[in-house]
């Protein structure tokens, strides 16, 4: 059985979409995979309660309790590795990861970013897309490398920017597309790494 560990910092709606897809699509049978744990750097992350309601193991590691990014990432790696992950999924995990962390999970670390990468890495993506006069915005699922919001693109969703759009309105439309592409990208990734089906 392949183990997926999902990292969140907030509402965890992408995590919930992946958990729902795993349950409805019965990944356990089709893909021999399950969401083994959901971890957060914030104890107040709403998504933790959602995961618990699905009977998923949760954990909290408060980054403020660590002296350095390296120390936090080392503790986080230890916590993640308790689940022997085949795939680590960043779903609104709002921490910059150290090169050591990224190297440790190389080839099995995915992220979703709320822009059409390579446009608008970083924060405030929707406002920046509106301010730049873009006609389209969207979201990107990509492999994680040590360069922030770079790495091979696995899936994208495109959303039109409407006249008078606000960052919040656009962000909500993009988020609903994220919920479609992230579970699919995770399933595709698991399928592509399933040696028993080769
Ligand atoms: C999502 O829009 C995701 O793309 C974004 O945070 C939101 C998390 O929502 N991620 C980033 O900005 C990462 N740089 P969620 O907690 O409801 O899934």
Coordinates of C-alpha atoms and ligand atoms in Angstrom, one line a residue:
X1 CA 0.0 0.0 0.0
X2 CA 1.4 3.4 -1.0
X3 CA 1.3 6.1 1.6
X4 CA 0.5 9.7 0.9
X5 CA 1.3 12.4 3.5
X6 CA -0.4 15.8 3.0
X7 CA 1.0 19.0 4.5
X8 CA -1.4 21.9 5.1
X9 CA -1.4 25.3 6.9
X10 CA -5.0 26.4 6.6
X11 CA -8.4 25.4 5.5
X12 CA -7.1 22.3 3.7
X13 CA -9.8 22.3 1.0
X14 CA -7.3 20.8 -1.5
X15 CA -6.4 18.1 1.0
X16 CA -10.1 17.4 1.5
X17 CA -10.6 17.2 -2.3
X18 CA -7.8 14.6 -2.4
X19 CA -9.2 12.6 0.5
X20 CA -12.7 12.6 -1.1
X21 CA -11.3 11.5 -4.4
X22 CA -9.3 8.7 -2.6
X23 CA -12.4 7.5 -0.9
X24 CA -14.9 7.9 -3.7
X25 CA -12.4 6.5 -6.3
X26 CA -11.4 3.8 -3.8
X27 CA -7.7 4.4 -4.5
X28 CA -6.9 1.7 -2.0
X29 CA -8.1 -0.8 -4.6
X30 CA -7.5 0.9 -7.8
X31 CA -4.2 2.5 -7.0
X32 CA -3.2 0.6 -3.8
X33 CA -2.8 4.0 -2.1
X34 CA -4.2 5.9 0.9
X35 CA -3.8 9.2 2.7
X36 CA -1.7 8.0 5.7
X37 CA -1.3 11.3 7.5
X38 CA -2.1 15.0 7.4
X39 CA 0.4 17.3 9.1
X40 CA 0.3 21.0 9.7
X41 CA 2.6 23.7 11.0
X42 CA -0.4 25.4 12.6
X43 CA -2.5 23.9 15.4
X44 CA -5.5 26.0 14.2
X45 CA -5.5 24.7 10.7
X46 CA -9.1 23.9 9.9
X47 CA -8.2 21.1 7.7
X48 CA -6.9 19.0 10.6
X49 CA -10.4 18.5 11.9
X50 CA -11.6 17.6 8.4
X51 CA -8.9 14.9 8.2
X52 CA -9.7 13.6 11.7
X53 CA -13.4 13.3 10.7
X54 CA -12.1 11.0 7.9
X55 CA -10.2 8.9 10.5
X56 CA -6.8 10.1 9.2
X57 CA -3.9 10.5 11.5
X58 CA -3.0 14.1 12.0
X59 CA -0.1 15.9 13.6
X60 CA 1.0 19.5 14.3
X61 CA 4.6 20.8 14.3
X62 CA 4.7 24.5 15.2
X63 CA 7.5 26.1 13.2
X64 CA 7.7 28.9 15.8
X65 CA 9.0 26.3 18.3
X66 CA 12.2 25.8 16.3
X67 CA 15.3 28.0 16.2
X68 CA 15.9 27.6 12.5
X69 CA 14.3 26.5 9.3
X70 CA 16.7 23.5 9.2
X71 CA 15.6 22.4 12.6
X72 CA 12.0 22.6 11.8
X73 CA 12.4 20.8 8.5
X74 CA 14.4 18.0 10.2
X75 CA 11.6 17.5 12.8
X76 CA 9.0 17.6 10.0
X77 CA 10.9 15.0 8.0
X78 CA 11.0 12.7 11.0
X79 CA 7.3 13.1 11.5
X80 CA 6.5 12.6 7.8
X81 CA 8.8 9.5 7.6
X82 CA 6.9 7.8 10.4
X83 CA 4.3 7.2 7.7
X84 CA 6.8 5.8 5.2
X85 CA 5.5 8.1 2.4
X86 CA 5.6 7.2 -1.2
X87 CA 4.3 10.7 -2.0
X88 CA 4.3 14.0 0.0
X89 CA 1.7 16.5 -1.1
X90 CA 1.9 20.2 -0.3
X91 CA -1.6 21.5 -0.1
X92 CA -1.6 25.2 1.0
X93 CA 1.5 24.5 3.1
X94 CA 2.8 28.0 3.6
X95 CA 6.4 27.3 4.5
X96 CA 9.5 27.7 2.4
X97 CA 11.3 24.3 2.5
X98 CA 15.0 23.9 2.9
X99 CA 17.1 22.3 0.1
X100 CA 17.7 19.3 2.5
X101 CA 14.0 18.7 2.8
X102 CA 13.4 19.0 -0.9
X103 CA 16.3 16.6 -1.7
X104 CA 15.0 14.1 0.9
X105 CA 11.7 13.8 -1.0
X106 CA 13.0 14.3 -4.5
X107 CA 10.7 12.9 -7.1
X108 CA 7.9 12.3 -4.6
X109 CA 7.0 15.8 -3.6
X110 CA 4.2 17.7 -5.2
X111 CA 2.8 21.3 -4.8
X112 CA -0.2 23.2 -6.0
X113 CA 0.3 26.9 -6.7
X114 CA -2.5 29.4 -7.5
X115 CA -1.1 30.8 -10.8
X116 CA -0.2 29.6 -14.3
X117 CA 3.4 29.0 -13.6
X118 CA 6.0 30.1 -14.6
X119 CA 4.0 33.3 -14.2
X120 CA 3.6 34.7 -10.7
X121 CA 5.6 32.5 -8.4
X122 CA 5.3 33.6 -4.7
X123 CA 2.4 35.3 -3.0
X124 CA -0.6 37.5 -4.0
X125 CA -0.9 35.7 -7.3
X126 CA -4.4 36.7 -8.1
X127 CA -4.0 40.4 -7.5
X128 CA -0.7 40.4 -9.4
X129 CA -2.5 38.7 -12.4
X130 CA -5.3 41.3 -12.3
X131 CA -2.8 44.2 -12.0
X132 CA -0.8 42.9 -14.9
X133 CA -3.9 42.9 -17.1
X134 CA -3.8 39.2 -17.7
X135 CA -6.9 37.7 -19.4
X136 CA -6.4 34.3 -17.8
X137 CA -5.3 33.1 -14.4
X138 CA -5.2 29.6 -13.0
X139 CA -3.4 27.0 -10.9
X140 CA -0.5 24.6 -11.4
X141 CA 0.4 21.3 -9.9
X142 CA 4.2 20.8 -10.1
X143 CA 7.0 18.7 -8.8
X144 CA 8.9 20.6 -6.0
X145 CA 12.5 21.6 -6.5
X146 CA 14.7 23.8 -4.3
X147 CA 13.7 26.8 -6.4
X148 CA 10.4 28.2 -5.1
X149 CA 7.4 27.4 -7.3
X150 CA 9.5 25.8 -10.0
X151 CA 9.8 22.2 -11.1
X152 CA 8.1 20.0 -13.7
X153 CA 4.5 21.0 -14.4
X154 CA 2.1 18.1 -14.0
X155 CA -1.3 19.8 -14.5
X156 CA -2.8 23.2 -15.0
X157 CA -6.3 24.7 -14.9
X158 CA -7.1 28.0 -16.7
X159 CA -9.7 30.5 -15.4
X160 CA -10.7 33.7 -17.3
X161 CA -10.2 37.0 -15.5
X162 CA -13.5 38.8 -15.7
X163 CA -14.1 42.6 -15.9
X164 CA -14.1 44.0 -12.4
X165 CA -12.7 40.8 -10.9
X166 CA -11.3 41.1 -7.4
X167 CA -8.5 38.9 -6.0
X168 CA -11.0 37.1 -3.7
X169 CA -13.5 36.4 -6.5
X170 CA -10.9 35.2 -8.8
X171 CA -9.2 33.2 -6.1
X172 CA -12.4 31.4 -5.3
X173 CA -12.9 30.4 -9.0
X174 CA -9.3 29.2 -9.2
X175 CA -9.6 27.3 -6.0
X176 CA -12.6 25.3 -7.3
X177 CA -10.5 24.3 -10.3
X178 CA -7.6 23.3 -7.9
X179 CA -10.0 20.8 -6.3
X180 CA -10.4 19.1 -9.7
X181 CA -6.8 19.1 -10.9
X182 CA -5.0 18.2 -7.7
X183 CA -6.7 14.8 -7.0
X184 CA -6.3 13.9 -10.7
X185 CA -2.7 14.8 -10.7
X186 CA -2.0 12.8 -7.5
X187 CA -3.8 9.8 -9.0
X188 CA -1.8 10.1 -12.2
X189 CA 1.4 10.4 -10.3
X190 CA 0.6 7.3 -8.3
X191 CA -0.3 5.4 -11.5
X192 CA 2.9 6.4 -13.2
X193 CA 5.0 5.2 -10.3
X194 CA 3.1 1.9 -9.8
X195 CA 5.7 -0.7 -10.9
X196 CA 3.2 -3.5 -10.5
X197 CA 1.2 -2.1 -13.5
X198 CA 4.2 -1.5 -15.7
Ligands
LIG1 C1 -4.6 27.2 -2.5 O1 -5.1 28.2 -3.3 C2 -3.2 26.9 -2.9 O2 -3.0 26.9 -4.3 C3 -2.4 27.9 -2.2 O3 -3.0 28.1 -1.0 C4 -4.4 27.7 -1.1 C5 -4.6 26.7 0.0 O4 -6.0 26.4 0.1 N1 -1.0 27.6 -2.1 C6 0.0 28.5 -2.1 O5 -0.2 29.7 -2.2 C7 1.3 27.9 -2.0 N2 2.3 28.8 -2.4 P1 -6.5 25.2 0.9 O6 -5.8 25.2 2.3 O7 -8.0 25.4 1.1 O8 -6.2 23.9 0.1

